[in-house]
Amino acid sequence: MITNFNITGLLSPKQRSNLTNDKNIPKNINDNNSIFTYDSNNDNFNESLNTSKVSEPPDNQNNFKKIKLDYTNPTTVDESTLLKSSARTMNRRAYTGSKNYGLVMRQQPYHARMCGNTNKDRRSVDPPPIVELFEIDEEGQLYPVIKESGYYSMRCDLWDEDGLSKAKAVKKNGNQLPLILGDLMEGSRILTDDLGRVGTFFVFNDISIRYQGKYKLKFTFYDLENPDKPASLANKTSIRAEIFSNTFVAITAREFPGMLKSAQITKIFKTQGLKLSIRN
């Protein structure tokens, strides 16, 4: 079994030393955002991630029905894997506080039914993206955050498939229409996951895409509580971590095959009070 998860950020000098001396970590470490695949059978990392189970984009928009949807559930993450995982932290030059954070995609978006120019009858991205927040120690280990905080929030933005730029808004009757709509800001929730672990999660169950295409979602984590900075400077250091989702596809209502079977983590979260649609 291969367990996929994304961790982004930058290395502190001590963590750089620890990771580069670890035989399981690639030697060509890059200070830019990175994505890894963890093989729990071999207990090692690979530099490249199998980012998408969606086939190559079609030559034109009329061929979207030819896209093969061979979804593989990406939500299974073993607790020991998460706790053993070496990770990268946010750049200490951007934040000098004592805490460092990492993000893990616990559930990846796979597809969406486009809603077009209207906000009526819009459908959410399926399955709902779920991001978990972790603290990272000086050795680069991930540990779940178990803290009720009104200062934690996360924003979701739509990016092009290559992850290099935001998806551009479209013009309609002289107005700019954003390609993504819905609840793009979410607060943190303390939840118990499908492994029986308690942690801090951000669940995006109400985001929709206007037009067909292949995209990624970018999630930005904010901690507005900064005891090491005056209140007037807090906004400059509130971004603590960022992560991209896998590539997903938005298609027309006629070609949309329907919602996928809900993963166990979605079912478990619904029993804890979240408004989530379940399909068995």
XYZ file of C-alpha atoms in Angstrom:
280
model
C 0.000 0.000 0.000
C 1.284 3.463 -0.847
C 0.106 6.268 1.364
C 0.168 9.667 -0.337
C 0.332 12.930 1.538
C 1.632 16.428 0.845
C 3.819 18.517 3.128
C 4.953 22.018 2.265
C 7.187 24.661 3.754
C 10.868 25.380 4.210
C 13.689 23.888 6.237
C 15.394 25.391 9.255
C 19.204 24.871 9.277
C 18.924 22.096 11.881
C 16.171 20.311 9.984
C 18.141 20.610 6.746
C 21.040 18.857 8.448
C 18.803 16.144 9.883
C 17.002 15.457 6.611
C 20.047 15.502 4.364
C 21.737 12.977 6.652
C 18.708 10.690 6.501
C 19.178 7.985 3.885
C 15.422 7.915 3.271
C 15.256 11.562 2.199
C 16.358 12.596 -1.314
C 19.632 14.526 -1.311
C 18.508 17.154 -3.814
C 16.339 18.974 -1.268
C 14.763 22.106 -2.674
C 13.682 25.077 -0.560
C 10.569 25.524 -2.663
C 7.253 23.858 -1.873
C 7.693 20.104 -2.306
C 5.511 17.050 -2.550
C 6.503 13.566 -1.440
C 5.114 10.060 -1.681
C 5.564 7.833 1.362
C 5.796 4.070 0.797
C 4.754 2.470 4.076
C 6.007 -0.941 2.941
C 9.548 0.256 2.312
C 9.451 3.037 4.916
C 10.911 5.659 2.596
C 10.117 8.806 0.648
C 10.120 9.344 -3.099
C 10.666 12.822 -4.532
C 7.795 12.598 -7.016
C 4.133 12.145 -6.154
C 1.549 10.308 -8.230
C -0.412 13.532 -8.329
C -3.446 12.550 -10.336
C -5.466 9.551 -11.431
C -7.056 11.671 -14.163
C -5.926 11.088 -17.729
C -4.204 13.747 -19.825
C -6.327 16.805 -20.737
C -8.281 16.484 -23.985
C -7.423 18.442 -27.115
C -10.632 20.441 -26.846
C -13.439 20.997 -24.371
C -15.878 18.817 -26.295
C -13.842 15.720 -25.511
C -14.122 15.870 -21.726
C -16.456 12.874 -21.761
C -13.459 10.779 -22.868
C -11.662 11.347 -19.565
C -11.347 8.056 -17.726
C -12.239 8.294 -14.058
C -10.217 5.589 -12.310
C -10.421 6.942 -8.777
C -8.291 5.399 -6.038
C -9.172 6.343 -2.456
C -6.267 8.539 -1.228
C -7.450 8.977 2.339
C -5.831 6.032 4.113
C -3.056 7.394 6.285
C -1.464 5.310 9.022
C -0.850 7.024 12.364
C 2.685 5.679 12.717
C 3.472 6.945 9.226
C 2.345 10.457 10.116
C 4.254 10.538 13.393
C 7.460 9.182 11.835
C 7.350 11.423 8.822
C 10.110 13.939 8.313
C 8.609 17.236 7.184
C 9.459 20.750 6.139
C 8.487 23.817 8.120
C 7.557 27.301 7.113
C 10.485 29.653 6.557
C 11.719 30.935 9.910
C 12.696 34.178 8.233
C 8.982 34.793 7.711
C 8.023 33.811 11.246
C 10.259 33.731 14.312
C 7.787 32.240 16.784
C 8.299 28.957 18.569
C 5.766 26.896 16.611
C 6.166 25.431 13.150
C 3.296 23.894 11.237
C 2.825 21.351 8.480
C -0.250 20.434 6.434
C -1.334 17.018 5.197
C -4.037 16.376 2.592
C -6.205 13.743 4.254
C -8.718 13.699 1.415
C -8.033 14.860 -2.135
C -10.587 16.403 -4.522
C -11.221 14.219 -7.549
C -13.902 15.763 -9.740
C -16.637 18.392 -9.832
C -19.781 19.105 -11.808
C -19.396 22.581 -13.279
C -22.160 25.070 -12.457
C -21.606 27.637 -15.236
C -22.642 31.267 -14.893
C -25.416 30.643 -12.395
C -25.161 29.959 -8.688
C -28.304 27.826 -8.775
C -28.088 24.043 -8.556
C -24.369 24.147 -7.984
C -22.646 21.000 -6.737
C -19.659 20.745 -4.438
C -16.260 19.370 -5.373
C -16.254 15.627 -4.726
C -15.008 14.264 -2.418
C -14.779 17.234 -0.037
C -11.117 18.204 0.494
C -9.867 17.611 4.031
C -6.632 19.119 5.373
C -5.057 18.214 8.710
C -2.814 20.541 10.711
C 0.356 19.318 12.426
C 3.072 20.825 14.561
C 6.651 20.035 13.571
C 9.443 19.657 16.090
C 13.122 20.462 15.555
C 13.753 16.910 14.343
C 11.194 17.323 11.579
C 8.563 15.043 13.125
C 4.837 15.648 12.663
C 2.527 15.722 15.678
C -1.251 16.286 15.651
C -2.507 19.648 16.892
C -5.160 19.210 19.568
C -6.118 22.746 20.467
C -9.352 24.681 20.212
C -8.421 27.999 18.626
C -10.525 30.752 17.145
C -7.355 32.102 15.548
C -6.883 29.195 13.131
C -8.364 29.603 9.658
C -7.701 28.315 6.154
C -8.407 29.730 2.709
C -9.023 27.746 -0.466
C -8.058 29.181 -3.878
C -8.343 27.720 -7.366
C -5.113 27.374 -9.338
C -4.215 26.171 -12.793
C -3.252 22.537 -13.189
C 0.480 23.318 -13.189
C 0.213 25.114 -9.842
C 2.042 28.179 -11.206
C -0.780 30.720 -11.213
C -4.304 31.288 -9.967
C -7.129 30.290 -12.265
C -8.310 33.455 -14.007
C -11.786 34.866 -13.567
C -14.040 35.000 -16.625
C -15.974 37.967 -17.999
C -19.763 37.804 -18.241
C -21.779 40.865 -19.281
C -18.885 43.089 -18.312
C -18.505 41.521 -14.867
C -15.686 39.347 -13.591
C -16.922 35.947 -12.435
C -14.565 33.938 -10.213
C -14.108 30.341 -11.316
C -14.488 29.081 -7.753
C -17.350 29.914 -5.407
C -18.756 28.780 -2.092
C -17.297 28.757 1.405
C -13.643 29.481 0.662
C -12.670 30.227 4.278
C -12.985 27.574 6.964
C -12.184 27.533 10.648
C -10.443 24.670 12.395
C -12.300 21.756 13.941
C -11.128 19.268 16.547
C -12.321 15.899 15.205
C -11.655 12.194 15.568
C -10.664 10.645 12.241
C -11.228 7.182 10.779
C -8.119 5.903 12.599
C -9.401 6.988 15.989
C -6.909 9.887 16.118
C -7.900 13.295 17.449
C -6.568 16.238 15.468
C -7.231 19.650 13.947
C -8.926 19.511 10.555
C -10.211 21.902 7.895
C -13.085 20.499 5.827
C -14.166 22.231 2.592
C -17.597 20.785 1.857
C -19.097 23.726 -0.046
C -16.868 24.784 -2.936
C -17.945 24.688 -6.583
C -16.305 25.274 -9.975
C -17.933 27.299 -12.760
C -16.311 25.878 -15.891
C -14.796 22.623 -17.050
C -11.067 22.153 -16.913
C -8.282 20.659 -14.854
C -7.294 22.499 -11.692
C -5.600 22.339 -8.330
C -6.720 23.772 -5.016
C -4.319 25.766 -2.878
C -4.925 25.807 0.866
C -3.357 28.551 2.991
C -3.279 28.209 6.777
C -3.442 31.332 8.950
C -2.679 31.609 12.657
C -3.833 35.076 13.662
C -2.569 34.633 17.210
C 1.085 35.670 17.378
C 2.353 36.269 20.913
C 5.830 37.116 19.659
C 4.739 40.121 17.596
C 2.839 43.341 18.373
C -0.764 43.293 17.224
C 0.047 45.805 14.473
C 2.481 43.327 12.910
C 0.427 40.164 13.348
C -1.093 40.349 9.874
C 2.364 40.199 8.299
C 3.177 36.855 9.866
C -0.212 35.136 9.961
C 0.399 32.843 6.948
C 1.978 29.773 8.477
C 1.680 26.996 5.880
C 0.428 26.295 2.358
C -0.346 23.149 0.410
C -1.652 22.188 -3.050
C -4.144 19.433 -3.736
C -3.780 16.862 -6.458
C -5.110 17.763 -9.890
C -8.871 17.312 -10.284
C -11.258 17.743 -13.195
C -14.457 19.792 -13.575
C -16.884 18.488 -16.198
C -20.366 19.233 -17.526
C -23.558 18.011 -15.868
C -24.267 15.685 -18.794
C -20.871 14.009 -18.528
C -20.655 13.965 -14.728
C -20.838 10.322 -13.544
C -22.159 11.150 -10.078
C -20.648 11.338 -6.632
C -18.048 8.820 -5.593
C -18.608 6.384 -2.773
C -17.867 8.250 0.442
C -14.632 7.403 2.227
C -14.684 6.356 5.859
C -13.176 9.649 7.034
C -16.119 11.523 5.471
C -18.628 9.236 7.173
C -16.884 9.568 10.535
C -16.823 13.369 10.312
C -20.531 13.485 9.454
C -21.338 11.634 12.689
C -19.539 14.438 14.536
C -21.882 17.127 13.252
C -20.406 18.221 9.901
C -22.804 18.823 7.021
C -21.468 16.279 4.559
C -23.253 14.364 1.808
C -22.763 10.605 2.071
C -22.967 8.107 -0.758
C -22.657 4.385 -0.055
